[in-house]
PDB file of C-alpha atoms in Angstrom:
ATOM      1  CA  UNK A 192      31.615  59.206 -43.981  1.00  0.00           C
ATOM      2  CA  UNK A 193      35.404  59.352 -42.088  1.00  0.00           C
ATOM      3  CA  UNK A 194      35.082  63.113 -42.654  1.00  0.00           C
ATOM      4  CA  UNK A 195      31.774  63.050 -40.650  1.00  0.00           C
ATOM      5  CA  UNK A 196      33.109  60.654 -38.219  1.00  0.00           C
ATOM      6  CA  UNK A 197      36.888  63.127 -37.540  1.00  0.00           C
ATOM      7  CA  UNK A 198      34.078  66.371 -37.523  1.00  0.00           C
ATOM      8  CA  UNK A 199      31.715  64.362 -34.990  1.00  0.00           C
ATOM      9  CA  UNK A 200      34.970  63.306 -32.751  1.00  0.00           C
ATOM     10  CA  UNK A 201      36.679  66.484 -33.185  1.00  0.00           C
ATOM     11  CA  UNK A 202      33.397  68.497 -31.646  1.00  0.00           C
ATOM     12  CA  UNK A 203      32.549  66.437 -29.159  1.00  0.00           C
ATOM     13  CA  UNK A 204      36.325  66.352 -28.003  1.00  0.00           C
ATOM     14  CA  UNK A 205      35.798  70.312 -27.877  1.00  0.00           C
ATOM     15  CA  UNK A 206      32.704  69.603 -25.836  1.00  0.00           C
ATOM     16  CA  UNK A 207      34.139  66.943 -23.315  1.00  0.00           C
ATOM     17  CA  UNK A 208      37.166  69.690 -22.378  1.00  0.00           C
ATOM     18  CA  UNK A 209      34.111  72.041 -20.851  1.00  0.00           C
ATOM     19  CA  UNK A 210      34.172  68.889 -18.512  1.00  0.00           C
ATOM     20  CA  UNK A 211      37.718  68.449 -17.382  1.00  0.00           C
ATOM     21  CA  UNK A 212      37.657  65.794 -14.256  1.00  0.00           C
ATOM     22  CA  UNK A 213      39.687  66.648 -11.372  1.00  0.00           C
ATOM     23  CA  UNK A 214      40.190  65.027  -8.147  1.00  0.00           C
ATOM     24  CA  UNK A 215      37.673  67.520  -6.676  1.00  0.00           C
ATOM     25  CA  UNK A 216      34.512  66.369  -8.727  1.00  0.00           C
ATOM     26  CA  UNK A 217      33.585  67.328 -11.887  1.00  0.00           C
ATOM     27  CA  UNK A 218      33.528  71.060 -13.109  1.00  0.00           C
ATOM     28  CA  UNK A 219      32.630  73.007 -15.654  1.00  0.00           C
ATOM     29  CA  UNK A 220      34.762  75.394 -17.986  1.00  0.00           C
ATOM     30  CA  UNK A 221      32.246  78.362 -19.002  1.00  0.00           C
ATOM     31  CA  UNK A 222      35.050  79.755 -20.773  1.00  0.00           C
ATOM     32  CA  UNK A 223      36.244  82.949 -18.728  1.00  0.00           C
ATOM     33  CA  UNK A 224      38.786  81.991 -17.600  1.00  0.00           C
ATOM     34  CA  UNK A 225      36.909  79.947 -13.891  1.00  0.00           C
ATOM     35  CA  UNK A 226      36.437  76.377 -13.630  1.00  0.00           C
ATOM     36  CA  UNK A 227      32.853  75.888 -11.463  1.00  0.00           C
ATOM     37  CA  UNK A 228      32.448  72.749  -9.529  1.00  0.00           C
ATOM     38  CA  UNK A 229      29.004  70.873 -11.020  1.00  0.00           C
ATOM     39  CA  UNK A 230      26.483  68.418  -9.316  1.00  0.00           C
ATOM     40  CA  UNK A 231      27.857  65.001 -10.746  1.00  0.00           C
ATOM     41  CA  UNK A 232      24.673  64.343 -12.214  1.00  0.00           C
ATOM     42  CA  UNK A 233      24.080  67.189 -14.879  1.00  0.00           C
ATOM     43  CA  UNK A 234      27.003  66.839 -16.831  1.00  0.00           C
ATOM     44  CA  UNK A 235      25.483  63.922 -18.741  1.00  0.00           C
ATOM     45  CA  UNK A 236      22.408  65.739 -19.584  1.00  0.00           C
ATOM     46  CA  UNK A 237      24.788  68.931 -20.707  1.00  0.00           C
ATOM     47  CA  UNK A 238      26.770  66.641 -22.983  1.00  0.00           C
ATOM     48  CA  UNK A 239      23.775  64.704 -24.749  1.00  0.00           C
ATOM     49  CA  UNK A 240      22.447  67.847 -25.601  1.00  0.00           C
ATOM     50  CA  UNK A 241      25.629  69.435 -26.890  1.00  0.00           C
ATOM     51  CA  UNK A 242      26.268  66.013 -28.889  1.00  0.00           C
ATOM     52  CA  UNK A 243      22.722  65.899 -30.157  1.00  0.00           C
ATOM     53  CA  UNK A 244      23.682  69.958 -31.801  1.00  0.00           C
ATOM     54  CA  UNK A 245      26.586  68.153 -33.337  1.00  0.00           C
ATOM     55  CA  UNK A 246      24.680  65.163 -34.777  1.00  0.00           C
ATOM     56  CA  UNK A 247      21.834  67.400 -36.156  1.00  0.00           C
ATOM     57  CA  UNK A 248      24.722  69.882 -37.633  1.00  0.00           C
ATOM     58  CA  UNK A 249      26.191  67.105 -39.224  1.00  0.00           C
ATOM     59  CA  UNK A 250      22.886  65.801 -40.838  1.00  0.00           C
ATOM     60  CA  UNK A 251      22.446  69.178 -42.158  1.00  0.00           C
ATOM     61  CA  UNK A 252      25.721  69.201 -43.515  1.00  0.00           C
ATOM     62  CA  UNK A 253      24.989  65.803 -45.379  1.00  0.00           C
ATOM     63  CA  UNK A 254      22.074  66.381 -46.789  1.00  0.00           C
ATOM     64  CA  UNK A 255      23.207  69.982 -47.854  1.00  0.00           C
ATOM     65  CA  UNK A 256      26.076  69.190 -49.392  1.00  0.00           C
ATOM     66  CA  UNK A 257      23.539  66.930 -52.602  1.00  0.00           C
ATOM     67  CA  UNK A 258      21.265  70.131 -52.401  1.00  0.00           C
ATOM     68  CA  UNK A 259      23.710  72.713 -53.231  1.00  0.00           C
ATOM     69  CA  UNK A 260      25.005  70.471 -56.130  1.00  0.00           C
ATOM     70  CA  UNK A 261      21.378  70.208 -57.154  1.00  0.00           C
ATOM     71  CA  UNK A 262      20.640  73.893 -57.002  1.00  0.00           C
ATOM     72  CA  UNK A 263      24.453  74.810 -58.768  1.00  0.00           C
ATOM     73  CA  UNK A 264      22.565  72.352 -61.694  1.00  0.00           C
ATOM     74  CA  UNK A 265      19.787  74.515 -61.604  1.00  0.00           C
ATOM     75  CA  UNK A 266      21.338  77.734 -61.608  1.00  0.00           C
ATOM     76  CA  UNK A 267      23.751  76.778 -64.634  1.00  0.00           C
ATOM     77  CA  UNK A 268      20.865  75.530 -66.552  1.00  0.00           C
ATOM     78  CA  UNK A 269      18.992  79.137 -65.650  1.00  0.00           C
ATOM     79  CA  UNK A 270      22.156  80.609 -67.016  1.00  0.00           C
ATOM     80  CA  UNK A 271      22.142  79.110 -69.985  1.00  0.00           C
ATOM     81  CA  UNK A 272      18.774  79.259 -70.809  1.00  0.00           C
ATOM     82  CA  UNK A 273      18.962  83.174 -70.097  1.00  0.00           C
ATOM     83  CA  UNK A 274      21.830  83.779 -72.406  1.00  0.00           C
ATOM     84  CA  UNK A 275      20.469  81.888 -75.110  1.00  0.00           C
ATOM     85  CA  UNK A 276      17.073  84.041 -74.697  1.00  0.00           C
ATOM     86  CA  UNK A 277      18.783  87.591 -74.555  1.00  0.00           C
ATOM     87  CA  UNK A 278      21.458  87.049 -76.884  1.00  0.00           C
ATOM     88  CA  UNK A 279      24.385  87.613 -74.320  1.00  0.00           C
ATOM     89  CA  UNK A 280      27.611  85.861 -74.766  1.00  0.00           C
ATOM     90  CA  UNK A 281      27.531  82.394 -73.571  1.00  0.00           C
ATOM     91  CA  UNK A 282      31.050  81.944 -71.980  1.00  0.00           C
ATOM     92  CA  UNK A 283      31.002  84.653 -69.615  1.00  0.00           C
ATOM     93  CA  UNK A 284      27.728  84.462 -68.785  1.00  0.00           C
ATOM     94  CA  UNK A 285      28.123  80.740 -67.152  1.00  0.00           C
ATOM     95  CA  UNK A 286      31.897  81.731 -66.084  1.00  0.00           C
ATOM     96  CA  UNK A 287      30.616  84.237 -64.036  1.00  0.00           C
ATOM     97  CA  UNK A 288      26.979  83.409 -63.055  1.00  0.00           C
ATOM     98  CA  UNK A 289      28.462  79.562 -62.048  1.00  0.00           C
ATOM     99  CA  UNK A 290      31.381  81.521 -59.655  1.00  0.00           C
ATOM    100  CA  UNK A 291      28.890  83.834 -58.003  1.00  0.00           C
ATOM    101  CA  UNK A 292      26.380  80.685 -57.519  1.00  0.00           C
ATOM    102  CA  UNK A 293      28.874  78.722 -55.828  1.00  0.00           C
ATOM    103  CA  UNK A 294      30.254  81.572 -53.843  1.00  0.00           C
ATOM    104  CA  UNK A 295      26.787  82.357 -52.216  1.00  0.00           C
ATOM    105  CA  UNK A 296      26.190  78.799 -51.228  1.00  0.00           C
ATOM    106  CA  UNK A 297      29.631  78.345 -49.998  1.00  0.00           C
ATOM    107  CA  UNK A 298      28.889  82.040 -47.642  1.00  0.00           C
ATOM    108  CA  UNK A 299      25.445  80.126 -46.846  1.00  0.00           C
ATOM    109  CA  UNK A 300      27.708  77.077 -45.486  1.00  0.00           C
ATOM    110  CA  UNK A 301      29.665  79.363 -43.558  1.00  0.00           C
ATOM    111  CA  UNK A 302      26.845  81.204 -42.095  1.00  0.00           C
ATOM    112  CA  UNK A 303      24.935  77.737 -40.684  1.00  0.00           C
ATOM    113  CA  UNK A 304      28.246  77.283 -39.175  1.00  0.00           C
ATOM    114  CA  UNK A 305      28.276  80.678 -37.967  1.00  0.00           C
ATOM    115  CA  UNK A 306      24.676  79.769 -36.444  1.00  0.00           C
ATOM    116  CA  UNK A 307      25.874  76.381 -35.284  1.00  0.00           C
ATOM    117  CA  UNK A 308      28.528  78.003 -33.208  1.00  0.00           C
ATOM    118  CA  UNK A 309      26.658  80.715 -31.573  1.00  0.00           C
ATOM    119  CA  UNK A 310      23.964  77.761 -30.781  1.00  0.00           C
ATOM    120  CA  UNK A 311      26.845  76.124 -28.620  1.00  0.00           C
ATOM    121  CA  UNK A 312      28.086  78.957 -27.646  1.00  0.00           C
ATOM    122  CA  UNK A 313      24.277  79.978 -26.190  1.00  0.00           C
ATOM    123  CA  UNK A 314      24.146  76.446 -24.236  1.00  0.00           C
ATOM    124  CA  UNK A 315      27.578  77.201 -22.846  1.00  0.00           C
ATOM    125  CA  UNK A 316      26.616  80.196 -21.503  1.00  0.00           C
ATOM    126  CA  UNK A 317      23.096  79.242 -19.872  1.00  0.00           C
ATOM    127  CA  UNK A 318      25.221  76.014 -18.015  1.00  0.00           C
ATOM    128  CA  UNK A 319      27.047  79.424 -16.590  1.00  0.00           C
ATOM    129  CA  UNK A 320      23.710  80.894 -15.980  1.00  0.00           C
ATOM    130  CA  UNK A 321      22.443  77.706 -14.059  1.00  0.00           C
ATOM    131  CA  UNK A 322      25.942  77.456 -12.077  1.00  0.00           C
ATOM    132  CA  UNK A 323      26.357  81.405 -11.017  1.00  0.00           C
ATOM    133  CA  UNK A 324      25.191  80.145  -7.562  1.00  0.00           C
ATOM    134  CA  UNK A 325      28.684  78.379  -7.418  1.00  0.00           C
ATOM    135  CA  UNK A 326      31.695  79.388  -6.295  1.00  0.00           C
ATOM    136  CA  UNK A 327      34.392  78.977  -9.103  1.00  0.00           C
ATOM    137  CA  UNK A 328      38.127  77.355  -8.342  1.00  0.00           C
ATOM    138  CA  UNK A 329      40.934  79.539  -7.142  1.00  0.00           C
ATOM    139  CA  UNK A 330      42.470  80.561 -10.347  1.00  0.00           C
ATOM    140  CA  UNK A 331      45.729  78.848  -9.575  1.00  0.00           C
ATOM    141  CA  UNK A 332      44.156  75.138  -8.551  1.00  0.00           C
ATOM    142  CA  UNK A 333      41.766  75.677 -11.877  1.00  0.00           C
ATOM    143  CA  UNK A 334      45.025  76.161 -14.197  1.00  0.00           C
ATOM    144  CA  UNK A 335      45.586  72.636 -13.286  1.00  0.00           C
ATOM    145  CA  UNK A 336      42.786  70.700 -14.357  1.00  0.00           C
ATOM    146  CA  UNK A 337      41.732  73.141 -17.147  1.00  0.00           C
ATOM    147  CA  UNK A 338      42.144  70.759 -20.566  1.00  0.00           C
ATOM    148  CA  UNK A 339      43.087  73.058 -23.812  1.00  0.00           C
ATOM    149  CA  UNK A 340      44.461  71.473 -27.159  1.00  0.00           C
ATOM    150  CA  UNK A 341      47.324  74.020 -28.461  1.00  0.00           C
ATOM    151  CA  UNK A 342      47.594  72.437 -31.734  1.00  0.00           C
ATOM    152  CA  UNK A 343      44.326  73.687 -33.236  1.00  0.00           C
ATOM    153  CA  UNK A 344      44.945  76.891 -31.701  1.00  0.00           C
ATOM    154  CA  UNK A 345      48.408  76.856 -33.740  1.00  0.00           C
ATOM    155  CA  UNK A 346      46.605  74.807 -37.285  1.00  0.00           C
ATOM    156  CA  UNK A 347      43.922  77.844 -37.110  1.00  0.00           C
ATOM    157  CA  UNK A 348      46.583  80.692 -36.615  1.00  0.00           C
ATOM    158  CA  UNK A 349      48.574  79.321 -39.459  1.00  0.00           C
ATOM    159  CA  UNK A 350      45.525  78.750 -41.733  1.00  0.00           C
ATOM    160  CA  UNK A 351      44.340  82.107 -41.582  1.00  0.00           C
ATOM    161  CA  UNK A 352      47.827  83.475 -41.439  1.00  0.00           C
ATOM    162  CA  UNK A 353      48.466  81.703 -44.748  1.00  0.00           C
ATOM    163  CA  UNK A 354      45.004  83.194 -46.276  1.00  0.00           C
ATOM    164  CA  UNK A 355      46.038  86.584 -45.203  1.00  0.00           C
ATOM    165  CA  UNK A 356      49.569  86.310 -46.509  1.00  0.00           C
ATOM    166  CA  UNK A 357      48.092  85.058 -49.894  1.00  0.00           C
ATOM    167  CA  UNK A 358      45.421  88.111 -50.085  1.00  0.00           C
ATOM    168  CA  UNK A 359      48.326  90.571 -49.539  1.00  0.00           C
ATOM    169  CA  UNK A 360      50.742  88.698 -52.333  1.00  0.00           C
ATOM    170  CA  UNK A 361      47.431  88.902 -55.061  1.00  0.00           C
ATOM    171  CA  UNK A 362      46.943  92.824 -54.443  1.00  0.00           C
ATOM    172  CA  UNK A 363      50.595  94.078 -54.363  1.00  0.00           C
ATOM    173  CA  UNK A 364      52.959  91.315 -55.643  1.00  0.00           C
ATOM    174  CA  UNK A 365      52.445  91.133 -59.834  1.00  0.00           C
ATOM    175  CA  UNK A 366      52.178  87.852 -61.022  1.00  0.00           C
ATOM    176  CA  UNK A 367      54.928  87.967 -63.080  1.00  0.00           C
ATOM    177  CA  UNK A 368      57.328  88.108 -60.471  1.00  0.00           C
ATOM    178  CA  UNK A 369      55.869  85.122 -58.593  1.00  0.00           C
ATOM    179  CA  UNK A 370      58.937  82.312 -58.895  1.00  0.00           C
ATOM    180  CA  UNK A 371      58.580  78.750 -59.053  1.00  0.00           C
ATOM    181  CA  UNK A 372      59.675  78.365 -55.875  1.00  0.00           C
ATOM    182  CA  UNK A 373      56.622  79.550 -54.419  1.00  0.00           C
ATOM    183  CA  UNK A 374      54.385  76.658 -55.120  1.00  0.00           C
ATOM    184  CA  UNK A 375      56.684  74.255 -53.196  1.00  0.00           C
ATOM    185  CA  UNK A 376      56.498  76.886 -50.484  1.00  0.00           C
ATOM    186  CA  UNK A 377      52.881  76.626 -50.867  1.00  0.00           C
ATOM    187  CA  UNK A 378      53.001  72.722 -50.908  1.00  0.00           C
ATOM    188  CA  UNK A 379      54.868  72.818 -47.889  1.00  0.00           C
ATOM    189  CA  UNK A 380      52.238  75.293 -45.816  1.00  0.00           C
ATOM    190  CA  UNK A 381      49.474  72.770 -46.777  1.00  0.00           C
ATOM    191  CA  UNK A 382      52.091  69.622 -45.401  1.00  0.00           C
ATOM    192  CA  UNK A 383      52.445  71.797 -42.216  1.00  0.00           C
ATOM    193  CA  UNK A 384      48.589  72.755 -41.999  1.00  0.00           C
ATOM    194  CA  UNK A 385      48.032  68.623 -42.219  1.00  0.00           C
ATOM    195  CA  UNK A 386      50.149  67.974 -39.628  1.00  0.00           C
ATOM    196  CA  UNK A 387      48.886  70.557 -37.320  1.00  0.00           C
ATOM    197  CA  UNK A 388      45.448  69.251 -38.079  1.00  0.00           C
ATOM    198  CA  UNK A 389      46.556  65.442 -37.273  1.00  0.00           C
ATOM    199  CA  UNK A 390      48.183  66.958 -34.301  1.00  0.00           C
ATOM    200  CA  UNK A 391      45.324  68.322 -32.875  1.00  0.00           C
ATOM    201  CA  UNK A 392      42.882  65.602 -33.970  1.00  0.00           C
ATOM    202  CA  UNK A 393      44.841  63.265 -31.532  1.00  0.00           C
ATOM    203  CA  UNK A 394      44.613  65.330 -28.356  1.00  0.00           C
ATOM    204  CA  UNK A 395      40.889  65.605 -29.270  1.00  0.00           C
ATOM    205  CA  UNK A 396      40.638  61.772 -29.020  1.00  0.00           C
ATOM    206  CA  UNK A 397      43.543  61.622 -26.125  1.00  0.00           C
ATOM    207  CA  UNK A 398      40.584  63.556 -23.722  1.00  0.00           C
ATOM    208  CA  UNK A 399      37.503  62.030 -25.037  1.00  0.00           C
TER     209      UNK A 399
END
């Protein structure tokens, strides 16, 4: 449950900076690079539906997460009982059947967050549809009220900069030559991914 509660506070922290108050009256970040002043009443409806996305999302992710162990049962028991039937050996059989079953439910996870994102990403841009009546901020006076949170920029730049590095070392560096060394390194990229992440999750609750 406190890894649905820092994924609920984390999004709608993302949501709240589309909102960043400023002497002027609320606005509205559509997310090229203009800040549009809003009628002070809609940004409440905006937000519930945005945080009603999230909630649902989460839900999904709850009740997914007991299916897919459920169906991963199911599979390996399918496996089984087709290699027993055909006469194919056992071991790799359930080796490889289990790692493709959990792959494709893992790539399903990724696309409903995939869908999830484009879904916020829609609302986003029909609030810029229902504001292109309004003139945006000076580019300049927007800079100053625009609200941003470097750290996750930085924790998802090193992630994937890590994953990258490690996809290169397993095609061209042999194993054999891999030294000891390199699982501290590795402990320490994890350390500095945490801290990034812990980073980041405070801004997210600094501009709720």
């Amino acid at each position: 449950m406190d890894r649905e509660r820092i994924m609920r506070e984390s999004e709608r922290a993302a949501i709240e900076r589309w909102f960043p108050p400023s002497p002027l009256g609320p606005l509205f970040d559509p997310g090229d690079g203009n800040l549009l002043p809003i009628p002070a009443d809609s940004a409440p409806a905006w937000k519930a539906e945005a945080f009603a996305r999230i909630d649902a999302w989460i839900a999904e992710t709850r009740a997914e997460k007991y299916e897919h162990m459920v169906l991963l049962v199911l599979w390996t028991l399918g496996l089984f009982a087709i290699a027993s039937f055909v006469g194919v050996p056992m071991g790799r059989t359930l080796m490889v059947g289990t790692a493709l079953g959990a792959f494709t439910l893992h790539a399903w996870s990724i696309w409903r967050l995939r869908c999830f994102r484009r879904d916020l990403a829609d609302l986003r841009a029909r609030i810029r549809t229902e504001l292109a009546g309004r003139t945006p901020l000076p580019r300049e006076l927007a800079q100053r009220f625009r609200r941003g949170n470097p750290w996750r920029v930085a924790l998802h730049l090193w992630i994937w900069s890590f994953v990258l590095l490690m996809l290169a070392a397993q095609h061209f560096v042999p194993p054999e030559s891999v030294s000891p060394a390199m699982i501290l390194a590795a402990l320490g990229a994890v350390g500095i991914a945490w801290i990034l992440h812990f980073l980041s999750r405070r801004i997210d609750l600094a501009q709720r």
